[in-house]
Short mmCIF file of C-alpha atoms in Angstrom, two decimals:
data_model
loop_
_atom_site.label_atom_id
_atom_site.label_comp_id
_atom_site.label_asym_id
_atom_site.label_seq_id
_atom_site.Cartn_x
_atom_site.Cartn_y
_atom_site.Cartn_z
CA UNK H 1 -59.15 28.86 34.02
CA UNK H 2 -57.37 25.51 32.66
CA UNK H 3 -53.76 25.17 32.68
CA UNK H 4 -52.35 25.56 29.26
CA UNK H 5 -49.30 23.12 28.44
CA UNK H 6 -46.29 25.02 27.15
CA UNK H 7 -45.25 24.15 23.60
CA UNK H 8 -42.76 21.48 23.36
CA UNK H 9 -39.16 22.84 23.51
CA UNK H 10 -36.82 22.59 20.53
CA UNK H 11 -34.63 19.92 21.97
CA UNK H 12 -38.08 18.11 22.47
CA UNK H 13 -39.15 18.49 19.03
CA UNK H 14 -35.83 17.47 17.43
CA UNK H 15 -35.97 14.42 19.77
CA UNK H 16 -39.36 13.46 18.80
CA UNK H 17 -38.58 13.94 15.05
CA UNK H 18 -35.59 11.66 15.38
CA UNK H 19 -37.45 9.13 17.06
CA UNK H 20 -40.14 9.05 14.69
CA UNK H 21 -37.39 8.83 11.79
CA UNK H 22 -35.76 5.80 13.45
CA UNK H 23 -39.16 4.06 13.59
CA UNK H 24 -39.56 4.47 9.83
CA UNK H 25 -36.18 3.50 9.27
CA UNK H 26 -36.30 -0.01 10.75
CA UNK H 27 -34.51 -1.97 8.03
CA UNK H 28 -35.98 -5.12 6.93
CA UNK H 29 -34.18 -7.43 4.45
CA UNK H 30 -36.06 -9.37 1.95
CA UNK H 31 -36.47 -13.13 2.63
CA UNK H 32 -36.55 -14.44 -0.86
CA UNK H 33 -33.13 -13.05 -2.14
CA UNK H 34 -31.06 -16.61 -1.82
CA UNK H 35 -27.50 -16.40 -1.18
CA UNK H 36 -24.27 -14.50 -2.06
CA UNK H 37 -20.54 -15.39 -2.13
CA UNK H 38 -18.28 -13.35 0.20
CA UNK H 39 -14.53 -13.54 0.17
CA UNK H 40 -12.78 -12.07 3.28
CA UNK H 41 -9.41 -10.21 2.55
CA UNK H 42 -7.09 -9.06 5.19
CA UNK H 43 -6.58 -5.25 4.68
CA UNK H 44 -2.94 -4.95 6.07
CA UNK H 45 -1.59 -7.99 4.15
CA UNK H 46 -4.01 -8.18 1.14
CA UNK H 47 -4.18 -11.87 1.71
CA UNK H 48 -7.44 -13.75 1.69
CA UNK H 49 -8.65 -15.44 4.90
CA UNK H 50 -10.10 -18.52 3.21
CA UNK H 51 -12.02 -19.50 0.07
CA UNK H 52 -15.25 -17.51 -0.61
CA UNK H 53 -18.25 -18.39 1.59
CA UNK H 54 -21.76 -18.42 0.37
CA UNK H 55 -24.12 -16.90 2.97
CA UNK H 56 -27.87 -16.40 2.69
CA UNK H 57 -28.56 -12.50 1.97
CA UNK H 58 -31.04 -12.45 4.88
CA UNK H 59 -28.43 -13.17 7.44
CA UNK H 60 -25.67 -11.21 5.89
CA UNK H 61 -25.34 -8.73 8.94
CA UNK H 62 -22.05 -7.12 10.22
CA UNK H 63 -22.65 -9.18 13.32
CA UNK H 64 -22.95 -12.63 11.38
CA UNK H 65 -19.91 -11.66 9.13
CA UNK H 66 -18.04 -11.16 12.31
CA UNK H 67 -19.11 -14.44 13.71
CA UNK H 68 -18.22 -16.23 10.44
CA UNK H 69 -14.84 -14.64 10.11
CA UNK H 70 -13.99 -15.31 13.87
CA UNK H 71 -14.80 -19.07 12.96
CA UNK H 72 -12.83 -19.04 9.77
CA UNK H 73 -9.80 -18.01 11.86
CA UNK H 74 -10.67 -20.33 14.54
CA UNK H 75 -10.76 -17.75 16.90
CA UNK H 76 -11.92 -19.15 20.52
CA UNK H 77 -15.46 -18.07 21.45
CA UNK H 78 -14.06 -16.03 24.52
CA UNK H 79 -11.56 -14.21 22.21
CA UNK H 80 -13.89 -13.00 19.38
CA UNK H 81 -12.36 -10.05 17.56
CA UNK H 82 -14.67 -7.27 16.38
CA UNK H 83 -14.23 -6.47 12.55
CA UNK H 84 -14.75 -3.51 10.58
CA UNK H 85 -15.82 -4.60 6.99
CA UNK H 86 -15.07 -2.37 3.91
CA UNK H 87 -15.95 -2.91 0.45
CA UNK H 88 -13.34 -1.36 -2.25
CA UNK H 89 -14.72 -0.80 -5.71
CA UNK H 90 -11.13 -1.33 -7.22
CA UNK H 91 -11.30 -4.96 -6.10
CA UNK H 92 -14.36 -5.41 -8.55
CA UNK H 93 -14.26 -5.72 -12.22
CA UNK H 94 -16.39 -2.77 -12.96
CA UNK H 95 -16.33 -0.21 -10.14
CA UNK H 96 -19.57 1.89 -9.95
CA UNK H 97 -18.17 4.33 -7.28
CA UNK H 98 -14.52 5.72 -6.44
CA UNK H 99 -14.40 5.31 -2.74
CA UNK H 100 -14.33 2.70 -0.30
CA UNK H 101 -17.73 1.80 1.43
CA UNK H 102 -18.15 0.89 4.92
CA UNK H 103 -20.67 -2.03 5.63
CA UNK H 104 -22.53 -0.35 8.40
CA UNK H 105 -25.52 -2.71 9.12
CA UNK H 106 -25.39 -5.71 6.38
CA UNK H 107 -24.73 -6.27 2.76
CA UNK H 108 -28.42 -5.72 1.33
CA UNK H 109 -28.77 -2.15 2.47
CA UNK H 110 -24.99 -1.17 1.67
CA UNK H 111 -24.31 -2.96 -1.58
CA UNK H 112 -27.33 -4.95 -3.02
CA UNK H 113 -30.09 -2.33 -2.67
CA UNK H 114 -28.11 0.55 -3.95
CA UNK H 115 -27.15 -1.69 -7.28
CA UNK H 116 -23.37 -1.92 -6.52
CA UNK H 117 -23.49 -5.57 -6.46
CA UNK H 118 -26.03 -8.35 -7.36
CA UNK H 119 -26.45 -11.77 -5.93
CA UNK H 120 -24.60 -13.25 -8.95
CA UNK H 121 -21.24 -11.57 -7.84
CA UNK H 122 -18.60 -12.61 -5.39
CA UNK H 123 -18.26 -9.89 -2.82
CA UNK H 124 -14.63 -9.14 -1.74
CA UNK H 125 -14.61 -7.64 1.75
CA UNK H 126 -11.56 -5.90 3.39
CA UNK H 127 -11.61 -6.68 7.20
CA UNK H 128 -9.56 -4.80 9.81
CA UNK H 129 -9.70 -5.76 13.65
CA UNK H 130 -11.22 -3.10 15.70
CA UNK H 131 -9.51 -2.73 19.44
CA UNK H 132 -10.15 -6.05 21.20
CA UNK H 133 -11.13 -4.03 24.50
CA UNK H 134 -13.92 -1.50 24.93
CA UNK H 135 -13.37 1.99 26.66
CA UNK H 136 -16.54 3.06 28.68
CA UNK H 137 -17.58 6.79 28.13
CA UNK H 138 -16.54 8.86 30.88
CA UNK H 139 -19.50 10.50 32.33
CA UNK H 140 -18.81 12.06 35.67
CA UNK H 141 -15.98 14.30 37.17
CA UNK H 142 -14.04 12.15 40.04
CA UNK H 143 -11.91 14.90 41.14
CA UNK H 144 -11.21 18.66 40.63
CA UNK H 145 -7.77 19.36 42.16
CA UNK H 146 -6.46 22.80 42.81
CA UNK H 147 -2.79 23.46 43.08
CA UNK H 148 -1.60 25.72 40.04
CA UNK H 149 -1.62 29.25 40.44
CA UNK H 150 -2.35 30.03 36.60
CA UNK H 151 -4.12 28.62 33.61
CA UNK H 152 -3.27 25.09 32.62
CA UNK H 153 -1.67 25.02 29.16
CA UNK H 154 -0.77 21.43 28.69
CA UNK H 155 -1.67 17.89 30.15
CA UNK H 156 -0.42 14.30 29.39
CA UNK H 157 -1.09 10.92 31.11
CA UNK H 158 1.69 8.57 31.56
CA UNK H 159 1.97 5.96 29.05
CA UNK H 160 2.05 3.26 31.63
CA UNK H 161 -1.21 3.75 33.42
CA UNK H 162 -4.10 6.35 34.08
CA UNK H 163 -2.95 6.86 37.80
CA UNK H 164 -0.18 9.54 36.95
CA UNK H 165 -0.77 12.70 34.84
CA UNK H 166 1.51 15.77 34.27
CA UNK H 167 0.17 19.51 33.64
CA UNK H 168 2.09 22.32 32.33
CA UNK H 169 0.80 25.97 33.51
CA UNK H 170 1.35 29.56 33.15
CA UNK H 171 2.56 29.75 37.01
CA UNK H 172 6.10 28.51 35.76
CA UNK H 173 5.68 25.02 37.23
CA UNK H 174 4.52 21.57 35.89
CA UNK H 175 2.78 19.28 38.45
CA UNK H 176 2.30 15.46 38.66
CA UNK H 177 -1.16 14.16 39.98
CA UNK H 178 -2.14 11.01 41.46
CA UNK H 179 -5.51 10.45 39.64
CA UNK H 180 -6.42 7.41 41.76
CA UNK H 181 -6.81 9.51 44.59
CA UNK H 182 -7.24 12.91 43.09
CA UNK H 183 -4.41 14.53 44.96
CA UNK H 184 -1.15 16.40 43.72
CA UNK H 185 1.90 14.13 43.73
CA UNK H 186 4.91 16.24 42.78
CA UNK H 187 5.47 19.70 41.91
CA UNK H 188 8.22 20.40 39.25
CA UNK H 189 9.92 23.51 40.08
CA UNK H 190 12.74 25.26 37.84
CA UNK H 191 11.11 27.00 35.03
CA UNK H 192 11.04 30.97 35.21
CA UNK H 193 8.16 31.41 32.81
CA UNK H 194 5.00 29.65 31.41
CA UNK H 195 5.31 25.89 30.90
CA UNK H 196 3.81 25.12 27.20
CA UNK H 197 4.66 22.04 26.61
CA UNK H 198 4.87 18.69 28.76
CA UNK H 199 5.77 14.98 27.36
CA UNK H 200 6.12 11.92 28.94
CA UNK H 201 8.86 9.69 27.46
CA UNK H 202 7.54 6.23 26.03
CA UNK H 203 9.35 4.15 28.66
CA UNK H 204 7.59 6.12 31.67
CA UNK H 205 11.02 7.13 33.16
CA UNK H 206 11.23 10.57 32.35
CA UNK H 207 9.29 14.03 31.85
CA UNK H 208 10.19 16.57 29.38
CA UNK H 209 8.73 20.15 29.85
CA UNK H 210 9.31 23.12 27.36
CA UNK H 211 8.86 26.69 28.67
CA UNK H 212 8.52 30.30 27.51
CA UNK H 213 11.94 30.69 29.25
CA UNK H 214 13.34 29.39 26.08
CA UNK H 215 14.60 25.86 27.94
CA UNK H 216 13.60 22.30 28.04
CA UNK H 217 13.79 20.46 31.42
CA UNK H 218 13.94 16.96 32.34
CA UNK H 219 12.42 15.52 35.52
CA UNK H 220 12.24 11.98 37.47
CA UNK H 221 8.32 11.60 37.54
CA UNK H 222 8.75 9.61 40.92
CA UNK H 223 10.76 12.08 42.89
CA UNK H 224 9.85 15.35 41.04
CA UNK H 225 13.63 16.32 40.97
CA UNK H 226 15.11 18.03 38.06
CA UNK H 227 17.49 15.74 36.05
CA UNK H 228 20.32 18.08 35.67
CA UNK H 229 20.56 21.70 34.47
CA UNK H 230 18.14 23.05 31.97
CA UNK H 231 18.70 22.38 28.31
CA UNK H 232 19.59 25.73 26.87
CA UNK H 233 20.26 26.61 23.30
CA UNK H 234 16.77 28.12 21.82
CA UNK H 235 16.64 31.63 21.34
CA UNK H 236 12.80 31.83 21.76
CA UNK H 237 10.16 29.90 23.68
CA UNK H 238 9.45 26.11 23.01
CA UNK H 239 6.26 25.14 21.23
CA UNK H 240 6.44 21.49 21.01
CA UNK H 241 8.31 18.42 22.41
CA UNK H 242 8.83 14.92 20.70
CA UNK H 243 10.69 11.77 22.33
CA UNK H 244 12.53 9.57 20.09
CA UNK H 245 10.35 6.12 19.25
CA UNK H 246 11.18 3.49 21.82
CA UNK H 247 12.21 1.07 19.09
CA UNK H 248 14.77 2.99 17.53
CA UNK H 249 16.52 4.47 20.27
CA UNK H 250 20.20 3.53 21.02
CA UNK H 251 19.92 1.33 24.06
CA UNK H 252 20.23 3.56 27.16
CA UNK H 253 20.43 6.69 24.94
CA UNK H 254 17.22 8.35 24.48
CA UNK H 255 16.76 11.55 22.62
CA UNK H 256 14.47 14.40 22.43
CA UNK H 257 13.07 16.75 19.70
CA UNK H 258 12.18 20.49 20.63
CA UNK H 259 10.52 22.73 18.43
CA UNK H 260 10.58 26.62 18.99
CA UNK H 261 9.45 30.03 17.99
CA UNK H 262 13.12 30.82 16.86
CA UNK H 263 12.39 28.82 13.64
CA UNK H 264 14.67 25.91 14.85
CA UNK H 265 14.41 22.33 15.99
CA UNK H 266 16.96 20.94 18.49
CA UNK H 267 17.73 17.30 19.04
CA UNK H 268 19.00 16.53 22.67
CA UNK H 269 20.88 13.79 23.98
CA UNK H 270 19.04 13.15 27.20
CA UNK H 271 21.74 11.67 29.05
CA UNK H 272 24.78 13.92 28.23
CA UNK H 273 22.31 17.03 27.97
CA UNK H 274 23.77 18.18 24.88
CA UNK H 275 22.58 19.34 21.65
CA UNK H 276 23.13 16.74 18.99
CA UNK H 277 22.01 18.58 16.14
CA UNK H 278 19.77 21.66 14.77
CA UNK H 279 17.46 21.35 12.12
CA UNK H 280 17.32 24.92 10.76
CA UNK H 281 15.51 25.60 7.47
CA UNK H 282 11.97 26.92 8.53
CA UNK H 283 11.50 30.67 7.91
CA UNK H 284 8.90 31.00 10.79
CA UNK H 285 7.94 29.77 14.22
CA UNK H 286 7.99 25.83 14.20
CA UNK H 287 4.48 25.18 15.71
CA UNK H 288 4.89 21.25 16.14
CA UNK H 289 7.30 18.41 15.90
CA UNK H 290 6.76 14.71 15.52
CA UNK H 291 9.28 11.79 15.78
CA UNK H 292 8.24 9.07 13.07
CA UNK H 293 8.76 5.34 13.82
CA UNK H 294 10.62 5.06 10.63
CA UNK H 295 13.61 7.65 11.96
CA UNK H 296 11.98 10.62 10.34
CA UNK H 297 11.11 14.17 12.16
CA UNK H 298 8.25 16.05 10.98
CA UNK H 299 8.02 19.69 11.34
CA UNK H 300 5.12 22.15 10.95
CA UNK H 301 5.66 25.89 10.72
CA UNK H 302 4.19 29.34 10.43
CA UNK H 303 6.10 29.72 7.04
CA UNK H 304 3.40 27.55 5.59
CA UNK H 305 5.34 24.57 5.16
CA UNK H 306 5.90 20.98 6.58
CA UNK H 307 9.51 19.58 6.41
CA UNK H 308 10.59 16.06 6.88
CA UNK H 309 14.20 15.39 8.20
CA UNK H 310 16.41 12.52 8.81
CA UNK H 311 16.92 12.25 12.46
CA UNK H 312 20.23 10.43 12.09
CA UNK H 313 22.10 12.62 9.65
CA UNK H 314 19.99 15.76 10.55
CA UNK H 315 19.42 16.63 6.94
CA UNK H 316 16.36 17.77 5.15
CA UNK H 317 14.61 15.22 3.07
CA UNK H 318 11.43 16.88 1.59
CA UNK H 319 9.49 20.16 2.07
CA UNK H 320 5.71 19.71 1.69
CA UNK H 321 3.86 22.96 0.76
CA UNK H 322 0.36 23.04 0.02
CA UNK H 323 -1.07 25.60 2.81
CA UNK H 324 -1.87 29.06 2.03
CA UNK H 325 -1.26 30.27 5.92
CA UNK H 326 0.26 29.05 9.14
CA UNK H 327 0.42 25.32 9.91
CA UNK H 328 -1.01 24.96 13.41
CA UNK H 329 -0.58 21.49 14.17
CA UNK H 330 0.37 17.93 12.64
CA UNK H 331 -0.32 14.37 13.90
CA UNK H 332 1.03 10.92 12.54
CA UNK H 333 -1.22 7.78 12.06
CA UNK H 334 1.28 6.01 14.49
CA UNK H 335 1.23 8.64 17.25
CA UNK H 336 -0.56 6.53 19.74
CA UNK H 337 1.73 3.35 19.54
CA UNK H 338 4.67 5.51 19.48
CA UNK H 339 3.84 7.45 22.66
CA UNK H 340 2.95 4.31 24.47
CA UNK H 341 5.82 1.75 22.99
CA UNK H 342 5.51 -1.54 24.95
CA UNK H 343 2.63 -0.50 27.19
CA UNK H 344 -0.62 -1.71 26.03
CA UNK H 345 -4.28 -2.37 27.45
CA UNK H 346 -3.30 -5.73 29.16
CA UNK H 347 -1.00 -4.01 31.42
CA UNK H 348 1.77 -6.71 31.17
CA UNK H 349 5.54 -5.23 30.80
CA UNK H 350 8.18 -7.41 29.45
CA UNK H 351 11.30 -8.04 31.76
CA UNK H 352 14.18 -7.38 29.51
CA UNK H 353 15.32 -4.51 27.33
CA UNK H 354 15.34 -6.75 24.23
CA UNK H 355 11.84 -7.95 24.93
CA UNK H 356 10.45 -4.33 25.47
CA UNK H 357 12.03 -3.19 22.19
CA UNK H 358 10.83 -6.17 20.28
CA UNK H 359 7.21 -5.60 21.63
CA UNK H 360 7.43 -1.83 20.81
CA UNK H 361 8.78 -2.82 16.94
CA UNK H 362 5.88 -5.28 16.65
CA UNK H 363 3.32 -2.61 17.90
CA UNK H 364 4.73 -0.12 15.60
CA UNK H 365 4.75 -2.42 12.48
CA UNK H 366 1.06 -3.63 13.11
CA UNK H 367 0.15 -0.02 13.44
CA UNK H 368 1.89 1.30 10.27
CA UNK H 369 1.42 -1.71 7.85
CA UNK H 370 -1.18 -1.42 5.19
CA UNK H 371 -1.14 -3.58 1.96
CA UNK H 372 1.92 -5.24 3.37
CA UNK H 373 4.26 -2.04 3.32
CA UNK H 374 4.84 0.32 6.22
CA UNK H 375 3.76 3.55 5.76
CA UNK H 376 3.47 6.61 8.09
CA UNK H 377 0.61 9.03 7.17
CA UNK H 378 0.52 12.39 8.52
CA UNK H 379 -2.36 15.15 8.56
CA UNK H 380 -1.65 18.95 8.87
CA UNK H 381 -4.11 21.60 10.21
CA UNK H 382 -3.68 25.17 8.96
CA UNK H 383 -5.12 28.76 9.50
CA UNK H 384 -6.30 28.77 5.94
CA UNK H 385 -9.43 26.63 7.15
CA UNK H 386 -8.07 23.45 5.45
CA UNK H 387 -6.54 20.20 6.43
CA UNK H 388 -4.18 18.02 4.40
CA UNK H 389 -3.55 14.35 4.30
CA UNK H 390 -0.11 13.00 3.30
CA UNK H 391 1.66 9.87 2.84
CA UNK H 392 5.29 11.08 2.15
CA UNK H 393 6.83 7.61 1.55
CA UNK H 394 4.60 7.30 -1.71
CA UNK H 395 4.26 10.91 -2.86
CA UNK H 396 4.88 14.21 -1.77
CA UNK H 397 1.57 15.73 -3.08
CA UNK H 398 -1.13 15.43 -0.76
CA UNK H 399 -3.41 12.39 -0.84
CA UNK H 400 -6.56 14.57 -0.05
CA UNK H 401 -7.68 18.04 0.97
CA UNK H 402 -10.03 18.21 3.74
CA UNK H 403 -12.37 21.08 3.37
CA UNK H 404 -15.21 21.80 5.36
CA UNK H 405 -14.17 24.28 8.34
CA UNK H 406 -15.26 27.72 8.54
CA UNK H 407 -12.28 29.18 10.54
CA UNK H 408 -8.84 28.34 11.55
CA UNK H 409 -8.17 24.69 12.48
CA UNK H 410 -6.47 24.45 15.57
CA UNK H 411 -5.96 20.80 16.20
CA UNK H 412 -5.74 17.48 14.21
CA UNK H 413 -5.20 13.78 15.45
CA UNK H 414 -5.52 10.35 14.36
CA UNK H 415 -7.44 7.44 15.99
CA UNK H 416 -5.00 5.02 17.79
CA UNK H 417 -6.24 2.37 14.95
CA UNK H 418 -5.19 4.67 12.14
CA UNK H 419 -8.77 4.74 10.47
CA UNK H 420 -10.15 8.19 11.48
CA UNK H 421 -8.94 11.69 11.75
CA UNK H 422 -10.68 14.27 13.96
CA UNK H 423 -10.28 18.05 13.68
CA UNK H 424 -10.82 20.82 15.94
CA UNK H 425 -11.72 24.39 14.73
CA UNK H 426 -12.42 27.75 15.90
CA UNK H 427 -15.74 27.37 14.10
CA UNK H 428 -16.94 25.59 17.38
CA UNK H 429 -16.94 22.25 15.17
CA UNK H 430 -15.16 18.87 15.60
CA UNK H 431 -15.22 17.08 12.44
CA UNK H 432 -14.56 13.50 11.55
CA UNK H 433 -12.75 12.16 8.37
CA UNK H 434 -11.76 8.90 7.01
CA UNK H 435 -8.04 8.33 7.40
CA UNK H 436 -7.76 6.29 4.41
CA UNK H 437 -8.67 8.61 1.58
CA UNK H 438 -9.83 11.86 3.53
CA UNK H 439 -13.38 11.65 3.04
CA UNK H 440 -15.62 13.77 5.14
CA UNK H 441 -17.82 11.63 7.72
CA UNK H 442 -19.43 13.79 10.48
CA UNK H 443 -19.56 17.19 11.94
CA UNK H 444 -20.11 17.06 15.68
CA UNK H 445 -22.30 19.82 16.61
CA UNK H 446 -22.82 20.95 20.40
CA UNK H 447 -20.01 23.23 21.40
CA UNK H 448 -20.81 27.12 21.40
CA UNK H 449 -17.25 28.35 21.42
CA UNK H 450 -14.23 27.64 19.57
CA UNK H 451 -12.94 23.90 20.11
CA UNK H 452 -9.14 23.91 21.22
CA UNK H 453 -8.40 20.35 21.22
CA UNK H 454 -9.79 16.78 20.41
CA UNK H 455 -8.52 13.18 21.67
CA UNK H 456 -9.64 9.79 20.93
CA UNK H 457 -10.08 7.03 23.35
CA UNK H 458 -7.68 4.15 23.11
CA UNK H 459 -10.13 1.66 21.38
CA UNK H 460 -10.90 4.55 18.79
CA UNK H 461 -14.69 4.40 19.40
CA UNK H 462 -15.16 7.87 21.07
CA UNK H 463 -13.72 11.47 20.80
CA UNK H 464 -13.40 14.08 23.59
CA UNK H 465 -13.04 17.71 22.80
CA UNK H 466 -12.29 20.86 24.80
CA UNK H 467 -13.62 24.13 24.16
CA UNK H 468 -13.74 27.79 24.98
CA UNK H 469 -17.36 27.26 26.20
CA UNK H 470 -15.86 25.59 29.51
CA UNK H 471 -17.28 22.05 28.49
CA UNK H 472 -15.94 18.71 27.47
CA UNK H 473 -18.00 16.71 25.12
CA UNK H 474 -17.61 13.10 24.36
CA UNK H 475 -18.76 12.04 20.85
CA UNK H 476 -19.53 8.50 19.45
CA UNK H 477 -17.17 7.81 16.36
CA UNK H 478 -19.55 5.42 14.72
CA UNK H 479 -22.74 7.81 14.82
CA UNK H 480 -21.12 11.20 15.18
CA UNK H 481 -23.67 11.92 17.83
CA UNK H 482 -23.04 13.26 21.38
CA UNK H 483 -22.42 10.69 24.11
CA UNK H 484 -21.67 12.63 27.02
CA UNK H 485 -21.83 16.57 27.99
CA UNK H 486 -19.24 17.21 30.54
CA UNK H 487 -19.80 20.46 32.16
CA UNK H 488 -17.72 21.39 35.37
CA UNK H 489 -14.92 24.00 34.40
CA UNK H 490 -15.59 27.52 35.27
CA UNK H 491 -13.64 28.76 32.49
CA UNK H 492 -12.14 27.81 29.02
CA UNK H 493 -10.56 24.30 28.74
CA UNK H 494 -7.14 24.26 27.08
CA UNK H 495 -5.92 20.83 27.39
CA UNK H 496 -7.28 17.28 27.52
CA UNK H 497 -5.88 13.74 27.40
CA UNK H 498 -7.46 10.14 27.55
CA UNK H 499 -5.40 7.89 29.32
CA UNK H 500 -3.68 5.08 27.25
CA UNK H 501 -5.56 2.51 29.40
CA UNK H 502 -8.90 4.26 28.66
CA UNK H 503 -9.74 4.61 32.36
CA UNK H 504 -9.79 8.46 32.94
CA UNK H 505 -9.94 11.65 30.94
CA UNK H 506 -7.86 14.53 32.48
CA UNK H 507 -8.36 18.48 31.63
CA UNK H 508 -7.28 21.71 32.63
CA UNK H 509 -7.76 25.40 31.46
CA UNK H 510 -8.19 29.02 32.57
CA UNK H 511 -9.89 28.18 35.86
CA UNK H 512 -6.26 26.60 37.06
CA UNK H 513 -7.83 23.52 38.27
CA UNK H 514 -7.30 19.87 36.87
CA UNK H 515 -10.13 17.86 36.53
CA UNK H 516 -10.16 14.09 36.42
CA UNK H 517 -13.21 12.30 34.51
CA UNK H 518 -14.00 8.66 34.70
CA UNK H 519 -16.92 6.28 34.19
#
C-alpha cells in the first residue's frame, strides 16, 4: 500500500497562505507619475530641514527619503541616521483623515494611491531619528544560574552595562549576577521577607531593595554590603521604588521614593537615611511610583486614581481620575533616559560631575521635547481592562483611552524613543500602541497564558514579553510579528529586563533560576 502523506499542519497552512499573500502584494509604483514636492519638518522643533525638494514619485521610497534627508543635513556617509517619516493631516489645508500616518514603504502607496494627496501638492513630512545603533534579537539562553531558594519576583540590569544584574526573590535576599561569566557575584542579605522591588540608581553606585518586611535597604553593588540600617517607616510592604533623576539631584544628595501597601509614598534622603517627606492622600495601596525629570512624582493606586506631586514641596498638584478599577502600573515616556542618566550606547562616561549632569540633562531634554516644549507623557494600566494616555502638563483629561484588552492589564511601558507603548495583559496578549495619539497598532498573539511584563529593546525595534506559559517571546515592533520564541524556564516567568546597552535580556520566575539570553 502506498504511503499517504499526512495533511499539512495548521502552522504550515498559515505559513503558505502568508507566503502566497506576500507574493501577490509585491507593490509596484507606476513609472509615469512624474515628480512630487516634499518638505521635511523636524518633529521635535517644528523647523523645516530645507526648502521643498522635488522627487520622482517612482523613487519616493522611505530608503531614498532617508538618503536625501541625510544629504540635506550634510551627514557623513558613515554616520547616516535612520529616520521615521510621518504625514500629519493638520499640516495640510484640507485634512481628509484625523490621525498621523506613518510612511511605511513609499509615498505612492501611503498617500497618493489612497487619494490623500496628489502630485500637484507639496507634502510636509515630519521626521524623527530612530536609534542610531541596532540591537540584535536575543535567541539563545547563554546561562541559567541557580542560587535563589524561592521564586524571583523582580530584576533589573545596571544602567552602565549588561554585565551586572540584580534580582529580588521570595527567599528574602537580593542577588547580583555577573552576566558575562554566568555566575553569582554578590548576595544581599538583610531583609526578613520577600524582596518585591529592586532598583539600580542612575549613576550605578547604589542598589535599593524594597521588601515585604516593610523596609527599604540600600546596598553597595561592588561589595554587596548593606549601606547602613534599613529605612523604616512604612506600615505595610513596599510595592515600588523610584530614584530621583540624576540631572535634578542636589550634588551628592540623591533621594529615593518608595510606595507601599500602606497607601503612602515616602521620600528618603539616601545619605542621612532619614524620611524627608511623606506623600499621603491615596485611599488604597499605592501600586507604582515614578519620579519624573521635571521634578514631579507620579503615583498609581488601588483607589482608582493617579496623583501628581511636587517632589520639592511634597504637595499634591493634581489627581487624575478616569479608571474604574485598581490602577496596576504606570510608565513615563522618559523612563529609559531617566534610568540610564549619562550612560548611553557609546559607553563613554563624562569625567566630571558637572559634565555628567549636563549629559543627563541633554539626554532628558532630547527625549522629552516635542514641538519645542518639554512634555512628559504618562500611561496607566488598570484592572478595568483599559489603558489611559495622559499629558498632565497640557491637560488633566486623558489624551486617549486605549481599549482592546479583554482582561486585566498588568503592565505598560514606553519605548525608549517615546514613540510606542506596549501593554501586557491577563488575556494572553501583548498590544502595541502609538504613543503620540494612543492609536492601536498590533496585537501580538502567541502566549498561551497571562503575560506579566513587557520590555522594549534600547533601540525601540523589539519587545520582549514574559508570561505564565513559561516562555519569553521577542516581537518585532515594525511588523507586530514574533521574532524569537525563547522557551527554557520550567515555570511561570515573573520578571524580565533588557540591558541598557542592548546586549542581553535577563529573566526570572517561579523556577528560581536566573536566565540570561543573548544573540
